[in-house]
Amino acid sequence: MFCTNCGSQFEDGNAFCPNCGTKVETVAQPVEAAPVAAAPVEAAPVAATPVEAAPVEAVPVAAAAAAAPVEPAPAPAPAPAPQPQAVPVQPVQPVTPVYAQPTPVQPMGMPMGANNPELAKSLLTMGILAVAFACTVWLGFLGIIFGAIGLSKAKKFTEECGQLFGKARVGKYLSLGGLIGGSVVTAYVAFYIFAAVISVLAEMN
């Protein structure tokens, strides 16, 4: 065994250390304990403890900007050049010239566009009859009569409608021609009759 004071080794059974004389106390030898089966231990529920976040000190922006390396920003890509667009050309419409229409003269006292178709028809009839009788030999005087009637109707038509047009104008010309033709034929017949009478009277004498 060993001395608890000086650590010298000596035989068992001595009450004092032969080296230093210290009383030796008997030390019980350790007895090995039989192995005990470990019982399963249930883990006790642990309550969640709220953890407070540690305050974070604000870092000055200027210092952070100075500490962080500044990377140059990439240069913007050049914009594509605009492509010229073809502009459609509108065809030029031809300009139609506008001519001023002549303004008809309105006869005094007569409405514009007045017409008397019955009088125009009668005037044309008188002109045709005047020319027809003027072409005969013995009835030429009737051409004078119908021609005079036609001219009087032409004058009336002019007073009512302002001017002669259409059938009225044709009837006036025919009436005038029948009047002149009838007058010539009637004069020829009258001269022929007068000559015949003079001849008969001369034979009788």
PDB file of N, CA and C in Angstrom, residues 2 9 16 28 36-37 53 60 62 69 84 90 95 111 117-118 121 124 141-142 146 148 159-160 164 167 180 188:
ATOM      1  N   PHE A   2       0.351   2.359  -0.087  1.00  0.00           N
ATOM      2  CA  PHE A   2       1.105   3.620  -0.197  1.00  0.00           C
ATOM      3  C   PHE A   2       0.744   4.550   0.931  1.00  0.00           C
ATOM      4  N   GLN A   9       5.826   3.199  -0.483  1.00  0.00           N
ATOM      5  CA  GLN A   9       5.100   1.944  -0.563  1.00  0.00           C
ATOM      6  C   GLN A   9       5.600   1.032   0.524  1.00  0.00           C
ATOM      7  N   PHE A  16       1.692   2.389  10.798  1.00  0.00           N
ATOM      8  CA  PHE A  16       2.381   3.651  10.564  1.00  0.00           C
ATOM      9  C   PHE A  16       3.284   3.508   9.360  1.00  0.00           C
ATOM     10  N   ALA A  28     -10.668   1.280   2.390  1.00  0.00           N
ATOM     11  CA  ALA A  28     -11.475   0.183   1.851  1.00  0.00           C
ATOM     12  C   ALA A  28     -11.290   0.086   0.361  1.00  0.00           C
ATOM     13  N   VAL A  36     -26.189  -2.518 -13.691  1.00  0.00           N
ATOM     14  CA  VAL A  36     -27.655  -2.324 -13.592  1.00  0.00           C
ATOM     15  C   VAL A  36     -28.175  -1.880 -14.961  1.00  0.00           C
ATOM     16  N   ALA A  37     -29.250  -2.562 -15.373  1.00  0.00           N
ATOM     17  CA  ALA A  37     -29.846  -2.195 -16.690  1.00  0.00           C
ATOM     18  C   ALA A  37     -30.423  -0.793 -16.627  1.00  0.00           C
ATOM     19  N   ALA A  53     -33.898  39.142 -29.697  1.00  0.00           N
ATOM     20  CA  ALA A  53     -32.850  39.453 -30.682  1.00  0.00           C
ATOM     21  C   ALA A  53     -31.943  40.524 -30.122  1.00  0.00           C
ATOM     22  N   PRO A  60     -23.229  53.387 -40.216  1.00  0.00           N
ATOM     23  CA  PRO A  60     -23.397  54.589 -41.058  1.00  0.00           C
ATOM     24  C   PRO A  60     -23.337  54.232 -42.540  1.00  0.00           C
ATOM     25  N   ALA A  62     -22.484  56.116 -45.008  1.00  0.00           N
ATOM     26  CA  ALA A  62     -21.255  56.572 -45.661  1.00  0.00           C
ATOM     27  C   ALA A  62     -20.124  55.585 -45.430  1.00  0.00           C
ATOM     28  N   PRO A  69     -17.038  47.681 -51.930  1.00  0.00           N
ATOM     29  CA  PRO A  69     -16.455  48.094 -53.228  1.00  0.00           C
ATOM     30  C   PRO A  69     -17.552  48.480 -54.206  1.00  0.00           C
ATOM     31  N   PRO A  84     -36.076  54.027 -91.697  1.00  0.00           N
ATOM     32  CA  PRO A  84     -36.999  54.919 -92.426  1.00  0.00           C
ATOM     33  C   PRO A  84     -38.204  54.141 -92.914  1.00  0.00           C
ATOM     34  N   GLN A  90     -50.611  59.467-101.618  1.00  0.00           N
ATOM     35  CA  GLN A  90     -51.986  59.458-102.055  1.00  0.00           C
ATOM     36  C   GLN A  90     -52.071  60.008-103.487  1.00  0.00           C
ATOM     37  N   VAL A  95     -58.899  67.858-110.451  1.00  0.00           N
ATOM     38  CA  VAL A  95     -59.850  68.894-110.066  1.00  0.00           C
ATOM     39  C   VAL A  95     -60.703  69.251-111.274  1.00  0.00           C
ATOM     40  N   PRO A 111     -93.500  84.801-114.142  1.00  0.00           N
ATOM     41  CA  PRO A 111     -92.729  83.857-113.337  1.00  0.00           C
ATOM     42  C   PRO A 111     -91.772  83.072-114.210  1.00  0.00           C
ATOM     43  N   PRO A 117     -98.827  74.972-122.682  1.00  0.00           N
ATOM     44  CA  PRO A 117     -98.725  73.975-123.752  1.00  0.00           C
ATOM     45  C   PRO A 117     -99.914  73.998-124.710  1.00  0.00           C
ATOM     46  N   GLU A 118    -101.113  74.311-124.202  1.00  0.00           N
ATOM     47  CA  GLU A 118    -102.278  74.341-125.088  1.00  0.00           C
ATOM     48  C   GLU A 118    -102.157  75.459-126.116  1.00  0.00           C
ATOM     49  N   LYS A 121     -99.549  74.493-128.702  1.00  0.00           N
ATOM     50  CA  LYS A 121    -100.066  73.502-129.659  1.00  0.00           C
ATOM     51  C   LYS A 121    -100.996  74.164-130.680  1.00  0.00           C
ATOM     52  N   LEU A 124     -98.901  76.097-133.203  1.00  0.00           N
ATOM     53  CA  LEU A 124     -98.257  75.213-134.184  1.00  0.00           C
ATOM     54  C   LEU A 124     -99.267  74.749-135.242  1.00  0.00           C
ATOM     55  N   PHE A 141    -105.554  82.435-150.125  1.00  0.00           N
ATOM     56  CA  PHE A 141    -106.022  83.451-149.165  1.00  0.00           C
ATOM     57  C   PHE A 141    -106.248  82.846-147.772  1.00  0.00           C
ATOM     58  N   LEU A 142    -106.566  81.504-147.738  1.00  0.00           N
ATOM     59  CA  LEU A 142    -106.712  80.869-146.427  1.00  0.00           C
ATOM     60  C   LEU A 142    -105.370  80.821-145.681  1.00  0.00           C
ATOM     61  N   PHE A 146    -104.960  81.975-141.793  1.00  0.00           N
ATOM     62  CA  PHE A 146    -104.384  81.134-140.710  1.00  0.00           C
ATOM     63  C   PHE A 146    -103.020  81.684-140.239  1.00  0.00           C
ATOM     64  N   ALA A 148    -102.210  84.888-140.112  1.00  0.00           N
ATOM     65  CA  ALA A 148    -102.490  86.032-139.232  1.00  0.00           C
ATOM     66  C   ALA A 148    -102.957  85.552-137.854  1.00  0.00           C
ATOM     67  N   GLU A 159     -96.535  87.294-124.392  1.00  0.00           N
ATOM     68  CA  GLU A 159     -96.980  88.082-123.249  1.00  0.00           C
ATOM     69  C   GLU A 159     -97.155  87.217-121.995  1.00  0.00           C
ATOM     70  N   GLU A 160     -97.620  85.983-122.169  1.00  0.00           N
ATOM     71  CA  GLU A 160     -97.866  85.114-121.013  1.00  0.00           C
ATOM     72  C   GLU A 160     -96.589  84.457-120.486  1.00  0.00           C
ATOM     73  N   LEU A 164     -90.743  82.944-126.782  1.00  0.00           N
ATOM     74  CA  LEU A 164     -91.196  81.796-127.559  1.00  0.00           C
ATOM     75  C   LEU A 164     -90.167  80.675-127.471  1.00  0.00           C
ATOM     76  N   LYS A 167     -92.712  74.383-129.424  1.00  0.00           N
ATOM     77  CA  LYS A 167     -93.764  74.379-130.434  1.00  0.00           C
ATOM     78  C   LYS A 167     -94.221  75.786-130.780  1.00  0.00           C
ATOM     79  N   ILE A 180     -96.875  84.935-145.693  1.00  0.00           N
ATOM     80  CA  ILE A 180     -96.161  85.493-146.850  1.00  0.00           C
ATOM     81  C   ILE A 180     -96.489  84.683-148.113  1.00  0.00           C
ATOM     82  N   TYR A 188    -100.921  86.528-157.106  1.00  0.00           N
ATOM     83  CA  TYR A 188    -100.762  85.928-158.443  1.00  0.00           C
ATOM     84  C   TYR A 188    -102.132  85.553-159.009  1.00  0.00           C
TER      85      TYR A 188
END
